[in-house]
Every structure is written in C-alpha cells, then in structure tokens.
Coordinates of C-alpha atoms in Angstrom, one line a residue:
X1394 CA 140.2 217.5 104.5
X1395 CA 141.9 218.0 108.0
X1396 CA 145.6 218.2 107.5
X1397 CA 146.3 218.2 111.5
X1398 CA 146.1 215.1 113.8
X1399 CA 146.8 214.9 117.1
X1400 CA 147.1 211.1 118.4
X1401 CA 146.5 210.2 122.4
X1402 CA 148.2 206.6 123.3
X1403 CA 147.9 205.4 126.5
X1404 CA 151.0 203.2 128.5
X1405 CA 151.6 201.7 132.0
X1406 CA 147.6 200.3 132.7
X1407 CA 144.2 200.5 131.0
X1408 CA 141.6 202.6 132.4
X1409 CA 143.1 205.6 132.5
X1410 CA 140.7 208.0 130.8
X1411 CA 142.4 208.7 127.9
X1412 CA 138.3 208.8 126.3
X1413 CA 138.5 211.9 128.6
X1414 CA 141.6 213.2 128.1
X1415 CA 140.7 212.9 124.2
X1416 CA 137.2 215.0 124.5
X1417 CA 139.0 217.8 127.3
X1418 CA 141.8 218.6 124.1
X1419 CA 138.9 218.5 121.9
X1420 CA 136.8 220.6 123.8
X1421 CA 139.2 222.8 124.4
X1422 CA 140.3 223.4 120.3
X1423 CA 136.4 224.0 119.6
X1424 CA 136.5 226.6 121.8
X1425 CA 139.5 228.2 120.2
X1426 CA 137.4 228.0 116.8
X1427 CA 139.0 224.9 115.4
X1428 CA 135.9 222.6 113.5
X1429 CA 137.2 219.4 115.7
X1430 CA 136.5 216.2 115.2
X1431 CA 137.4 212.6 117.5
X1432 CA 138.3 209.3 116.9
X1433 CA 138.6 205.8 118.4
X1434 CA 140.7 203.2 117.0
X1435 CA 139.6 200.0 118.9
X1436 CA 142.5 197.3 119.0
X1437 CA 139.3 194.3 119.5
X1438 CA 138.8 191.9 116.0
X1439 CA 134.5 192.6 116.9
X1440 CA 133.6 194.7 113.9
X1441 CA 131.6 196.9 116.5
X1442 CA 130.4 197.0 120.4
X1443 CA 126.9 195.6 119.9
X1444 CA 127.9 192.0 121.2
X1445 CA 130.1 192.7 123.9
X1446 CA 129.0 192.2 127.3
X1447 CA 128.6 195.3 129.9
X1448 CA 130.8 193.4 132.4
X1449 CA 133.6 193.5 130.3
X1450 CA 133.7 196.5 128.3
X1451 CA 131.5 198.6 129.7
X1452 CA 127.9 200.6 127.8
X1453 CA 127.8 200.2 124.1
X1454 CA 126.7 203.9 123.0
X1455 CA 124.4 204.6 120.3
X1456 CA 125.0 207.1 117.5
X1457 CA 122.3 209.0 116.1
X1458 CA 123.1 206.7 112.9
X1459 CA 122.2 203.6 114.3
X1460 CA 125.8 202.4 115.2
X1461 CA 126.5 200.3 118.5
X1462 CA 129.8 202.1 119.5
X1463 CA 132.9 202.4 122.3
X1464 CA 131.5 204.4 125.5
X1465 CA 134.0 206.8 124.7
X1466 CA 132.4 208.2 121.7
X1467 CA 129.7 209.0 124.7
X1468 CA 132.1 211.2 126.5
X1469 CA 133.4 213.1 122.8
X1470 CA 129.9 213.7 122.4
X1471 CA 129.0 215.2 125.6
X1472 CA 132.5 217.2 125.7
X1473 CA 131.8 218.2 122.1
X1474 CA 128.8 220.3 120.1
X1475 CA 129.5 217.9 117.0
X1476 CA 127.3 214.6 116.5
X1477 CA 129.4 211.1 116.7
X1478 CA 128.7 208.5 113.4
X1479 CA 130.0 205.0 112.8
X1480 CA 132.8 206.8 111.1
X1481 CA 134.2 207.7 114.4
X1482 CA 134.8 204.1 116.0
X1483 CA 137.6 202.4 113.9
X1484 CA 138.1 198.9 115.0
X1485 CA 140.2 195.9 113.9
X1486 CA 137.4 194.2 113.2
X1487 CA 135.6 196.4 110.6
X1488 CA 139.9 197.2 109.0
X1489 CA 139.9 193.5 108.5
X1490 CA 136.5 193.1 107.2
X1491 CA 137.1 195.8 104.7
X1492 CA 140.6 194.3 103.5
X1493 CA 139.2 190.9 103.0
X1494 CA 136.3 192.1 101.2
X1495 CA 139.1 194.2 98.9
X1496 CA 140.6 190.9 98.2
X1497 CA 137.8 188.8 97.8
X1498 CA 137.2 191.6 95.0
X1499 CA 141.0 192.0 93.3
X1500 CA 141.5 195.2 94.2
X1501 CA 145.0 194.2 95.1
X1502 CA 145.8 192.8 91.3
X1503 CA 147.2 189.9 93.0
X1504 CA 149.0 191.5 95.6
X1505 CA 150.1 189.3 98.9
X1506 CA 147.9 191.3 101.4
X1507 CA 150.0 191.8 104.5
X1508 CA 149.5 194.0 107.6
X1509 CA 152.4 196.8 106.4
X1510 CA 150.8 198.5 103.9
X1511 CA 147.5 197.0 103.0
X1512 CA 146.0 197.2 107.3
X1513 CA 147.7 200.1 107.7
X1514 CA 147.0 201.8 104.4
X1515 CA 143.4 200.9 105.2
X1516 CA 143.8 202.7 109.1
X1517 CA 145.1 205.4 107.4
X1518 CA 142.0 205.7 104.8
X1519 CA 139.8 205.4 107.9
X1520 CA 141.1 208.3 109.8
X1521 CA 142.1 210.6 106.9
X1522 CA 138.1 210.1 105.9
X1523 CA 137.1 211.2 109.5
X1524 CA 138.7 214.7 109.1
X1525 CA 136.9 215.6 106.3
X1526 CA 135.5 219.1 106.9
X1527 CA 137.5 219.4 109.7
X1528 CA 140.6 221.7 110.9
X1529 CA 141.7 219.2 113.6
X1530 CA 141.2 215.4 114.4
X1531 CA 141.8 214.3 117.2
X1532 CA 142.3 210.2 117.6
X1533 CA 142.4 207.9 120.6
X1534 CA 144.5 204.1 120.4
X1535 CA 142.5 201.9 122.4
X1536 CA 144.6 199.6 124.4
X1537 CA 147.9 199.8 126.1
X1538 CA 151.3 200.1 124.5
X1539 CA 152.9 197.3 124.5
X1540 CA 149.7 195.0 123.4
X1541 CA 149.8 193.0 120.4
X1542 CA 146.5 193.6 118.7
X1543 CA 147.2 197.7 118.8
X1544 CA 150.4 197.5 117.1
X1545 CA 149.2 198.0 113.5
X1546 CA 147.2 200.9 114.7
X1547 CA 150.5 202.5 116.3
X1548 CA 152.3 202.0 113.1
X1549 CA 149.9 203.2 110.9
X1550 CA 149.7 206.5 113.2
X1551 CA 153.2 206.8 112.7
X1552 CA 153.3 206.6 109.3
X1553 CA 150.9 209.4 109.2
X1554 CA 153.7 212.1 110.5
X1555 CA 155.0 211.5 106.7
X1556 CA 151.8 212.8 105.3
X1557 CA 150.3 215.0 108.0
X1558 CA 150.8 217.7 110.8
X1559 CA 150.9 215.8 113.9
X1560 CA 151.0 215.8 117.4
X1561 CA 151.7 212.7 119.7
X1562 CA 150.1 212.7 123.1
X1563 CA 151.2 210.3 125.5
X1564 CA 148.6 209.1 128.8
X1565 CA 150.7 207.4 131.2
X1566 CA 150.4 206.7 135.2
X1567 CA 152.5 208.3 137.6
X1568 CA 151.8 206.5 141.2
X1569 CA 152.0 207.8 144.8
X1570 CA 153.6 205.3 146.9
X1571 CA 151.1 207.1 149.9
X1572 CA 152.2 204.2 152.6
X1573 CA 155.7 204.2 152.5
X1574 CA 157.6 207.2 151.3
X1575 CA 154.7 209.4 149.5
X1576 CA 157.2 209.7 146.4
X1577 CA 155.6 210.4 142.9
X1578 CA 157.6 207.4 140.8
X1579 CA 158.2 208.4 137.2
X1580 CA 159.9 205.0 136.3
X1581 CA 156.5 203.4 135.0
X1582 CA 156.4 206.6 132.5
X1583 CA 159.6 206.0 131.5
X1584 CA 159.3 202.3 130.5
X1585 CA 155.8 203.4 128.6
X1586 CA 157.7 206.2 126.7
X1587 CA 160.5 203.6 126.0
X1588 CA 158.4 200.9 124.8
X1589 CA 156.5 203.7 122.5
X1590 CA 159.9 204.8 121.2
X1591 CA 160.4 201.5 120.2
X1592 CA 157.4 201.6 117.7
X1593 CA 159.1 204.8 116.2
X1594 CA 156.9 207.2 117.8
X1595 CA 158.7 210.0 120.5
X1596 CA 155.6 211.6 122.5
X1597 CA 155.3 215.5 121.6
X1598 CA 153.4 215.8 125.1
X1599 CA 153.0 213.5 127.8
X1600 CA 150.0 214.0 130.0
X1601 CA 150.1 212.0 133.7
X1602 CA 147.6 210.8 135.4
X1603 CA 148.2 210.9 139.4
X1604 CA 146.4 211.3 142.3
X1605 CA 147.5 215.1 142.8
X1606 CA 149.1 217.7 140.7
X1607 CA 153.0 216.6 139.9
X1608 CA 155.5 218.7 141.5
X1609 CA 158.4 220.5 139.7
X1610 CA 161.3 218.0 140.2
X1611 CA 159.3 215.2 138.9
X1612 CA 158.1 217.2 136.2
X1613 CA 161.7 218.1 135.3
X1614 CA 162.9 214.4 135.8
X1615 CA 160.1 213.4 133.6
X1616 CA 160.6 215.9 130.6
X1617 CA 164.9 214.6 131.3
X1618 CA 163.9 211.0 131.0
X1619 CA 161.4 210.7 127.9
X1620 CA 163.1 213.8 125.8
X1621 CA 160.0 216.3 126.2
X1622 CA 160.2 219.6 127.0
X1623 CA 159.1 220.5 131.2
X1624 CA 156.3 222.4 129.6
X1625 CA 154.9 219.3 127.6
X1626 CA 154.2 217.4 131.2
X1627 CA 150.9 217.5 132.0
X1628 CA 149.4 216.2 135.4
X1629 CA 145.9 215.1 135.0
X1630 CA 145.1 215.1 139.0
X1631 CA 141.8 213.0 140.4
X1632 CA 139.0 215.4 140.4
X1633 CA 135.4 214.6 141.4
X1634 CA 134.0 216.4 138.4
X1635 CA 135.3 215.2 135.2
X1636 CA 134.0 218.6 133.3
X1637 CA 137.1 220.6 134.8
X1638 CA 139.4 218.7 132.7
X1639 CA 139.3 220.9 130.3
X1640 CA 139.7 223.6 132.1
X1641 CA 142.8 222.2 134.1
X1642 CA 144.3 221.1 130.9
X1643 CA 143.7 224.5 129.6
X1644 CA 145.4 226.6 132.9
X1645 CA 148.7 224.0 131.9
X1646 CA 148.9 225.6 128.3
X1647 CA 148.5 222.5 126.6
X1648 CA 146.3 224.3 123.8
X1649 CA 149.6 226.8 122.9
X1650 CA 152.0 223.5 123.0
X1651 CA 149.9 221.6 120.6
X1652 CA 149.4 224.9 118.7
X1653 CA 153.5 225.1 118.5
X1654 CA 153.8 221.2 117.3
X1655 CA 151.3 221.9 114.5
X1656 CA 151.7 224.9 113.3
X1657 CA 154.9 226.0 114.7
X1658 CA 154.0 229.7 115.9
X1659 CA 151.6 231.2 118.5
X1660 CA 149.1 232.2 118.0
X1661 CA 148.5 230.8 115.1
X1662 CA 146.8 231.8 111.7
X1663 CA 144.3 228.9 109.8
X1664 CA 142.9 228.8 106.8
X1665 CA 142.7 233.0 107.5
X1666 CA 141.3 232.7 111.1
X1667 CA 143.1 233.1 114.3
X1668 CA 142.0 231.1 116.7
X1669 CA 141.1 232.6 120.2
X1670 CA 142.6 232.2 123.8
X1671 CA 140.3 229.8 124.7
X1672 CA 137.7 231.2 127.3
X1673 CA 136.0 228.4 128.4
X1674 CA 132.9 230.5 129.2
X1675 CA 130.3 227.2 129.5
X1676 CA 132.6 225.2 131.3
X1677 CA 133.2 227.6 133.9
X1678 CA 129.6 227.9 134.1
X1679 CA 129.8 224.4 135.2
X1680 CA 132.2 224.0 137.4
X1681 CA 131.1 227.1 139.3
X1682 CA 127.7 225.2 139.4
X1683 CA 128.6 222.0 140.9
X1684 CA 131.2 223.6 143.5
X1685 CA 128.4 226.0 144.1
X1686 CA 125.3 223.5 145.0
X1687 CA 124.4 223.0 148.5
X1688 CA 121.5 220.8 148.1
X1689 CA 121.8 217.5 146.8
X1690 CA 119.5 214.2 146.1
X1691 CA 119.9 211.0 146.1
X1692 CA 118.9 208.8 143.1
X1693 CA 119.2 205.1 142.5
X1694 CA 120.3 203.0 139.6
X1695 CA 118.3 199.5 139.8
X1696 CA 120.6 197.2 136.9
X1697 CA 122.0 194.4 136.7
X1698 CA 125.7 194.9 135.9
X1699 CA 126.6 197.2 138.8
X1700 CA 129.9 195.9 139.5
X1701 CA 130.9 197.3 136.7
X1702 CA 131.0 201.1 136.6
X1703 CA 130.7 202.6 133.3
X1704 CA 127.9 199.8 132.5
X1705 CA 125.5 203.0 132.6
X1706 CA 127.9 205.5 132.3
X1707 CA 125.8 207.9 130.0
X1708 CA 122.9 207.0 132.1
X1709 CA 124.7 208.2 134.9
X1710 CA 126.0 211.8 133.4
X1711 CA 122.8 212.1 132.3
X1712 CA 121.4 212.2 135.7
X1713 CA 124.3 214.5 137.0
X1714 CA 123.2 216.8 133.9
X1715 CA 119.6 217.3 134.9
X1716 CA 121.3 217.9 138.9
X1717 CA 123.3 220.5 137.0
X1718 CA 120.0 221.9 135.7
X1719 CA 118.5 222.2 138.5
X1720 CA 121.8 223.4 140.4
X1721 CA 121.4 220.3 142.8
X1722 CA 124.3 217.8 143.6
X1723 CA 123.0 214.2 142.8
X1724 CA 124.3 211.5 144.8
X1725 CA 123.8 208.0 142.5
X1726 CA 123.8 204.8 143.9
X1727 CA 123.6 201.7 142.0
X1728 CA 121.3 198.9 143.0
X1729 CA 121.4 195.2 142.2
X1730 CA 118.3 194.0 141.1
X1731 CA 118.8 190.6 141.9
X1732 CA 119.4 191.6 145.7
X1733 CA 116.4 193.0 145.4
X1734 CA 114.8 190.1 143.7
X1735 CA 116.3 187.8 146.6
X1736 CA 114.8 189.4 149.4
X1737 CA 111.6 189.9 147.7
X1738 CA 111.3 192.9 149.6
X1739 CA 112.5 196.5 147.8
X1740 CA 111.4 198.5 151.1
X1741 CA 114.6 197.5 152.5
X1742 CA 116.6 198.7 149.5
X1743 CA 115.2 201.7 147.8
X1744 CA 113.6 203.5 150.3
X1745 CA 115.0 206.4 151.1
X1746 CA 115.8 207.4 147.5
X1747 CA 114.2 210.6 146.0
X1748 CA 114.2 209.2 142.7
X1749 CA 114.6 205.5 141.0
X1750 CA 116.0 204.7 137.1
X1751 CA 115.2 201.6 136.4
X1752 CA 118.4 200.6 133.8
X1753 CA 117.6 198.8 130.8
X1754 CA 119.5 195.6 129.9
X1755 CA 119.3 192.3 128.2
X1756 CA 118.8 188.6 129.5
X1757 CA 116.5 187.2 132.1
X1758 CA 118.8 187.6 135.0
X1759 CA 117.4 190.2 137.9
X1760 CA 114.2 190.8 136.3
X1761 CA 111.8 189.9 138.9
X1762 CA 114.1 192.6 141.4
X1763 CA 113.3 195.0 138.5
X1764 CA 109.3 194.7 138.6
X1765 CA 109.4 194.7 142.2
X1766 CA 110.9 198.0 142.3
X1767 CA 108.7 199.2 139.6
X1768 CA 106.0 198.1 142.0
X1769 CA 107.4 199.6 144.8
X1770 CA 107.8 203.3 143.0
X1771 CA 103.9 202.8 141.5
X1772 CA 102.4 202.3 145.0
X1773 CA 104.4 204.8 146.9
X1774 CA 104.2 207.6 144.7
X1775 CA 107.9 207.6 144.3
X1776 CA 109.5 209.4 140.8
X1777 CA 110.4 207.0 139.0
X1778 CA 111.9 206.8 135.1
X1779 CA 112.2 203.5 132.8
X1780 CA 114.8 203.5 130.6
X1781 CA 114.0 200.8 127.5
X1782 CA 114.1 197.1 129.4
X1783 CA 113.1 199.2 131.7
X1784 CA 109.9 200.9 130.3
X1785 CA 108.7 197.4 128.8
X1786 CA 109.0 195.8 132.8
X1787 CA 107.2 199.3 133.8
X1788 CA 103.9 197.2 131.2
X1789 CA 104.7 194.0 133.0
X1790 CA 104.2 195.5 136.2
X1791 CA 101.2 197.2 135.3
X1792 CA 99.6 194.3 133.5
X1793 CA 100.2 191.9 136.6
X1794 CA 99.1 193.9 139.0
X1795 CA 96.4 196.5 137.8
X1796 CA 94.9 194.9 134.6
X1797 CA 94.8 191.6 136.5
X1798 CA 96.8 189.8 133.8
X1799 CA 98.2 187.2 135.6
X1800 CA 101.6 185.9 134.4
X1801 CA 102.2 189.1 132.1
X1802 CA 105.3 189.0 130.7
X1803 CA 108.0 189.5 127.9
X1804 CA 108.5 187.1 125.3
X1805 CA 112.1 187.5 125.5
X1806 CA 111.6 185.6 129.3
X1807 CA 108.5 183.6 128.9
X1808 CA 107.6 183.2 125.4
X1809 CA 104.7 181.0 126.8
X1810 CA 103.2 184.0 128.1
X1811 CA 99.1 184.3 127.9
X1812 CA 99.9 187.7 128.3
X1813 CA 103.4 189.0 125.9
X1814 CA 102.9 192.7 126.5
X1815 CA 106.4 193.0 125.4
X1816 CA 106.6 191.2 122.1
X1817 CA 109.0 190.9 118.8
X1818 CA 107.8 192.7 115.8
X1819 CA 107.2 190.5 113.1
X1820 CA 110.3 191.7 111.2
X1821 CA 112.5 191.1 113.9
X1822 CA 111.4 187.2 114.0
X1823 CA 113.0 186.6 111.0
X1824 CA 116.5 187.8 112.1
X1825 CA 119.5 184.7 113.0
X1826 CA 122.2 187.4 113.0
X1827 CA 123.0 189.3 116.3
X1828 CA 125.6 191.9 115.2
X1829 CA 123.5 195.5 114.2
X1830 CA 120.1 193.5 114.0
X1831 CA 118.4 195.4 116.7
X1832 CA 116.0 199.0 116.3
X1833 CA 119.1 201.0 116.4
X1834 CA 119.8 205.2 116.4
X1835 CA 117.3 207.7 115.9
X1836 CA 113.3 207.4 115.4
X1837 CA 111.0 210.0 115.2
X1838 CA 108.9 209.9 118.0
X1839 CA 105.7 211.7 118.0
X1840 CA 104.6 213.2 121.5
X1841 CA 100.5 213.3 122.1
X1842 CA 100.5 214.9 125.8
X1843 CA 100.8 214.0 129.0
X1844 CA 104.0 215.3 130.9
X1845 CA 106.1 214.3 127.6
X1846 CA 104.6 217.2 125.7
X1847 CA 105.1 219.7 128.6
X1848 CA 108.8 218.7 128.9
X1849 CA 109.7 218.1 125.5
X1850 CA 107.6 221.2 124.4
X1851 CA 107.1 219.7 120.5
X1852 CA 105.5 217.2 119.1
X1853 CA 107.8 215.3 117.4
X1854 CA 110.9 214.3 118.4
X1855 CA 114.1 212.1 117.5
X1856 CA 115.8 209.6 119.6
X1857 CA 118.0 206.9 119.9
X1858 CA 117.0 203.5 120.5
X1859 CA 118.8 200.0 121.2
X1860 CA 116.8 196.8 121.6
X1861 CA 114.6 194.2 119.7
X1862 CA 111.5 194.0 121.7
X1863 CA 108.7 195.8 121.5
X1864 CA 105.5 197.3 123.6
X1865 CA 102.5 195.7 122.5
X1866 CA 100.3 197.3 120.6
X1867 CA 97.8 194.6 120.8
X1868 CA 97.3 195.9 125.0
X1869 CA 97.3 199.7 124.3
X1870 CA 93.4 199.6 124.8
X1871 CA 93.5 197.5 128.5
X1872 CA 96.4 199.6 129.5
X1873 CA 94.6 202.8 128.5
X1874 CA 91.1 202.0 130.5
X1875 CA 93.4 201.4 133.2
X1876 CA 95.2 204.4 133.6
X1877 CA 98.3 204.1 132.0
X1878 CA 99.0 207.2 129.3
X1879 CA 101.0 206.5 125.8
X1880 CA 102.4 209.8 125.5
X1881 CA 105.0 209.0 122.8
X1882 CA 104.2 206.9 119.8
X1883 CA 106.0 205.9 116.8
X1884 CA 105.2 203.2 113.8
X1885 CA 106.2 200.7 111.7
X1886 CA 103.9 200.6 108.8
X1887 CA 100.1 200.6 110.2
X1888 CA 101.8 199.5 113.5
X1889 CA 101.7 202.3 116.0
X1890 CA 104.7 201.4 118.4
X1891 CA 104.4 202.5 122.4
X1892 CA 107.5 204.9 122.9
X1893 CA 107.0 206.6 126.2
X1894 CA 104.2 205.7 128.8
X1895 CA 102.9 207.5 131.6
X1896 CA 100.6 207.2 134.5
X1897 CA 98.9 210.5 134.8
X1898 CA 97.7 210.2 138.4
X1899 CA 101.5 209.3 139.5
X1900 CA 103.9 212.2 140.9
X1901 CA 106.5 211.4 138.2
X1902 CA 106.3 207.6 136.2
X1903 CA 107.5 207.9 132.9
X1904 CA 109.3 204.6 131.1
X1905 CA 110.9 205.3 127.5
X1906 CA 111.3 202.6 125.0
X1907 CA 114.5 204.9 123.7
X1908 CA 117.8 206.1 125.3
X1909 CA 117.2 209.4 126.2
X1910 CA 120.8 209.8 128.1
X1911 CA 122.4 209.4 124.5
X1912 CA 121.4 212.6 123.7
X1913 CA 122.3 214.3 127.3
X1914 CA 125.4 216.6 127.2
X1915 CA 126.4 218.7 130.8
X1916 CA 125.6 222.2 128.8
X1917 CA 122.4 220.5 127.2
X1918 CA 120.8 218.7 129.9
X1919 CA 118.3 216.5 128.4
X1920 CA 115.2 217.6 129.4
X1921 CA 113.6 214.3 130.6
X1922 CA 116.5 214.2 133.0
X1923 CA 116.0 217.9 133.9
X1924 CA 112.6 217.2 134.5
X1925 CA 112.7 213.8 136.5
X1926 CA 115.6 215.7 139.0
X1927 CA 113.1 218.4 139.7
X1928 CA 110.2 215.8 140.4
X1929 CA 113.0 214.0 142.7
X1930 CA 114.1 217.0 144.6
X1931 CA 110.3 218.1 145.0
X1932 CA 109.7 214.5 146.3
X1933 CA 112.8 215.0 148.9
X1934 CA 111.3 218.5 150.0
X1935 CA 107.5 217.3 150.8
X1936 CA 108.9 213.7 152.6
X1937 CA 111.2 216.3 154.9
X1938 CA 108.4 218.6 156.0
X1939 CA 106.5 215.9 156.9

C-alpha cells in the first residue's frame, strides 16, 4: 500500500484545471518509474455523475468498469498508462452512503456517528484503498477552499499527514490587470493560502495559474507571503496544448521538490529503485508534433450542450488525437443542433467542414437538427462519425429516408412510433431507478468487416458504452437489403445487438453505439479517430483540387 500522497486543492475560483494539473504531476512521476495512481474527491452529496446534467458539470466519463465518473478521471486517464475504476472518484455522496449503511448495520456499537472521525475516517479508508499497489497517489479536492461541502474532505487530508508521507499542492489564480497597470496581483493567492491555513493545512507547493509565466519579484513576494520556498512557485501559463503541461511543470523542477517533501533527499531511493530524471521522451514527441503541423482540418461537433465546453470534452481530445496521428492540426467547432433544426437547412451550417461528429446525448431537444445533418453528410458524401445517440439517429435517418419507413423513430421520442428502430431492451423496461441503470463500461464487441475490421485489425473488441436504448434488431434485415453494413455486433442472450454500422458505398459513415473517445489517449490515438481524420483530411484534399 502507497505510503506517499500528494494532495492538489484548488483556492481563489473554480475551473482552474487542477484535473490537469493533477494528471501533468502524475504523468510526470510515471515517467520517473513511480506506479502512480489519481484520485478525485468530489465535494457533491450525488453518489456518482450519471444524473447530472452536461450544462452544469460538464461529460460524465465512463470507466472500463461501468462507473459514470467526474470528467477529470478522463484527463488522468489520457495523461496516464493506468486504467481509472470507480475507486478513483470519491464523492460525498457514496462517503455518506457507506456511513449510513455502517450504522444501519452497528458497526459503530452505538457510537453517535459525527463527521470527525466517522466521515473522515471513512475518506481516509477511501483513499488509503486507492494506493494499494502503488508507490504514489496523487488526489484532487474538488471544489474551492473556502466551500462548505469540501471541508470534511480537507480535514480528512489533513489528518492523513499523521499517518502518511505527504505533499500539499496548492492551485490558485494569479490575475493580470492587462487594462490598467499590467501588474501580476498575488493578493487573491494570499487570501486562498490563508483561508487553507485556517483548516490546518500550510501548502508544500503552490502552483499559479496566470496568463503568462510569473516573473521573479512576484514569485519572491508570493513564496514571502504564504511561507513557501521561491522554488515551490509554480506558474502554470495558458498554453494552447494542454499536453506541455507536463513538460513545463517538469522544466520548473516540481518533480525534485515533491521528491524533497517525501522523501527528503534527491534523488531518491524506493523500495530499492531510483527513480530517473524524468525524460519525457512521448510527450516531447507530442509537442514537437503539434508545433510542427502545417496542415490542419476543420471538423464539427453537432450536440446539443455546446455552450458548455467540456460537455464533449473526451470527444473533443479524441479528435485532436487522431489530428495528432495523422500530424494534422484539427480545428473543432461545435454546432447547435437545434440552429440547425430551426432553419431546416444544414447547408448553411456544416458545409464547409471536412468532417462531422454527430455527439450523442439524451432527451428530445435538437434531435430533428441532428437527422438533418446526418442527412446532409449521407447525400453529400461527407465523413461523417456517430457517436451512440448519434449512431441510433444515423438508423432513423436511414429508415425515413432510404427504407421508406415513414415516421421512423426512437422510442425514447415517439414511443408511438410504427417504426422504433431504436428501442429498449426488454430488461431495461423494467428499470424505475436512474442512477447506474444504463449499459454501462466495457462490452465485447465483435467486428465482422467492413471498414471496422480494417481499422480495428481484430475481431473482437472491448468498449465502453453509456445509454439505455438500443438498435433494433428486429430492422437488421431492411437495413441490410438497403445498404447499410452492421460491422460490429454484440448480444444479450440470443439477441444480437447492432454496435457499429456502416454504409459501404459512403466515403467514411460509421455511427458506434459505444464511446470510442473513452478509450482515446494523445500517445494512443484511438484508431477510429485516427482513421475518420485521415478520411477528413482526404475529403479536404479532393474538394481543393476541384
């Protein structure tokens, strides 16, 4: 069991990548040899993500074992060669849960439960059981100091400097007052280090996000102020590509001042191994690849929650990976399906784009500016990839308007449909409870042909899914005599269940009832993305000669 933890709080605002920040030290201690692992501790009472809405929270990501997750277990993965669980999203939701369910049992022989110990005893447990295996954990507070709902998680992590090796890792906001003066001000940091003093907890390292690299007297007025040493600033600058994090972070020395808090000396000798100057080799790789690319493509998103920006957030990287693939910059643009929808024309919206990702999603809202796109894509020989909701509209489309099934549809929007092509399985009727009811994590998928098998390059496969409606099975036949390709099929008992559909006779149409981009990381592009960026870019080349 990991007897090192390093804890990243956040202070000043919300948003300020501290998910990031997490998986760039992380990343950054694999590559020195540590076995790392990462944490969130989510301040919210839900007992996971699966309910919350997109608009407020941003994507819920999928773990391979089934769990509906915080988005930034998406960005440990993709920073990380380790697989996220449901052990690795701690919320207040499932501490409470487990406490009551304790209590409802006797385990506290008639103790009055209270928040100090039995919550935090219980936080404790939660973390502890996450570094088993481990040399390092590395564990991200959700929230802002200062919040109510995040104070047992702060004073359980401070209880855990009696028991463990620990590092504290403050993520604060240091402004640029760019109209007036152009002065860096510190005094927001200083209130946030303050108020986290307050809990009992004195930051070992305080990294600052800014606009630009902070300059040496604010660094020394900083490391004055909140009783860190000038070394144990950090700037965390604005950078179009979040993959040089790591490497920034690394070029500050923040690996040999966390080594120092933990183990004391440098370099340092664990369990018999000395860990490396970290090299960075793949990230390098990266960074020289996307400075490096002088072509680029542009690709649209067609959603539903696009004012919200990390709503398809692991859709999004995963289209940036396959442009890193193919050493191509990708230019993403998100595109409100129910503009679309309004002007019942998608000519005057996606045209132009070398490639379209139709999102998936929940609820009836914008799906008509979906099917038109779909349509659009079909007809005008335009790449196009369906991403669940977004593969089952690619059968509603096809039904309507080549199968001559007039009114196809989704139960989930018309359950008077003549024609539900997209339909509940039978065990899914029975469920009343939303919470981690749906098809969720990984499925064996078996490929048949088509373009799947010459991407995926295997026959069977395992991805993630995220949804309660289904393909029809009961249209395969129609589809089939029609032109449409099931390339991808899985089953539930005698039940074979459509997983990726093709049209043959298309440039690039592919819809997947799965999440492919779950699986995506920037050195492990996955391969569907790989290959719908190539299709795209070949698409931009032929439209420019002619």
């Amino acid at each position: 069991m990991a007897e090192n933890f390093i804890f990243v709080t956040g202070g000043v605002m919300s948003s300020l990548g501290k998910g990031i920040v997490t998986a760039s030290i992380a990343a950054i201690l694999e590559d020195m040899g540590f076995s790392v692992n990462a944490v969130k501790l989510d301040p919210y009472i839900n007992v996971d993500a699966g309910t919350m809405n997109p608009f407020q929270h941003g994507e819920v990501y999928v773990t391979e074992d089934g769990a509906e997750t915080d988005l930034d277990l998406g960005h440990y993965e993709r920073f990380l060669s380790i697989q996220m669980s449901r052990m690795n999203n701690i919320t207040t939701g499932k501490i409470y849960y487990s406490v009551i369910e304790k209590e409802r049992r006797g385990e506290f022989l008639g103790s009055t439960v209270q928040v100090i110990p039995h919550i935090t005893d219980e936080i404790k447990e939660h973390i502890k059981k996450t570094g088993e295996g481990k040399d390092i954990v590395v564990v991200e507070v959700g929230g802002t100091v200062g919040d109510i709902e995040s104070l047992p998680f702060l004073e359980a992590i401070r209880q855990m400097k009696k028991e463990k090796r620990t590092c504290y890792i403050h993520v604060t906001y240091v402004p640029i007052l760019e109209k007036t003066s152009g002065e860096f001000k510190t005094k927001p940091t200083q209130h946030s280090v303050m108020k986290l003093r307050e809990i009992g907890i004195q930051p070992d390292i305080i990294i600052c996000r800014s606009e630009k690299f902070l300059p040496n007297d604010i660094i020394k007025k900083i490391s004055l102020f909140c009783d860190v040493s000038e070394e144990a600033v950090i700037s965390d600058p604005d950078t179009e590509n979040i993959y040089e994090l790591p490497l920034i972070f690394r070029d500050q020395n923040l690996h040999k001042i966390i080594s120092k808090k933990l183990f004391g000396t440098e370099p340092v000798t664990l369990f018999d191994m000395v860990p490396k100057e970290p090299r960075m080799e793949k990230w390098e790789k990266i960074k020289r690849i996307i400075n490096n690319s002088k072509e680029d493509i542009k690709i649209a998103i067609v959603g539903k929650y696009t004012s919200h920006q990390d709503a398809y957030l692991s859709l999004k990287e995963a289209i940036r990976h396959g442009g890193i693939a193919n050493e191509l910059k990708v230019n993403i643009q998100l595109i409100d399906s129910e503009e679309i929808e309004q002007r019942k024309n998608p000519e005057e919206v996606i045209n132009g784009f070398d490639g379209v990702v139709i999102a998936g999603g929940f609820g009836k809202r914008g799906i008509e500016g979906k099917i038109l796109s779909i349509k659009f894509c079909r007809e005008n020989n335009i790449p196009i990839l369906g991403i669940c909701l977004g593969a089952q509209l690619m059968v509603v489309e096809f039904a309507r308007n080549v199968c001559g099934l007039k009114g196809a549809h989704s139960s989930e929007f018309n359950p008077d449909t003549e024609y539900p092509v997209v339909d509940l399985l039978e065990d899914q009727k029975k469920i009343t409870k939303l919470g981690g009811t749906m098809r969720l994590g990984a499925w064996e998928v078996k490929i048949l042909g088509g373009k799947a098998l010459q991407i995926y390059k295997t026959d069977k496969i395992y991805e993630r899914h995220r949804h309660r409606y289904e393909i029809s099975h009961k249209f395969i036949k129609i589809f089939e005599e029609k032109g449409i390709l099931f390339s991808g099929i899985s089953s539930k008992g005698d039940v074979p269940i459509p997983e990726i559909i093709e049209i043959p006779s298309h440039r690039w149409f592919i819809g997947t009832q799965f999440h492919p981009e779950f699986k995506s990381k920037p050195f492990a592009p996955h391969p569907l993305f790989v290959s719908f960026i190539e299709a795209s870019y070949k698409y931009k080349t032929e439209r420019m000669k002619n």
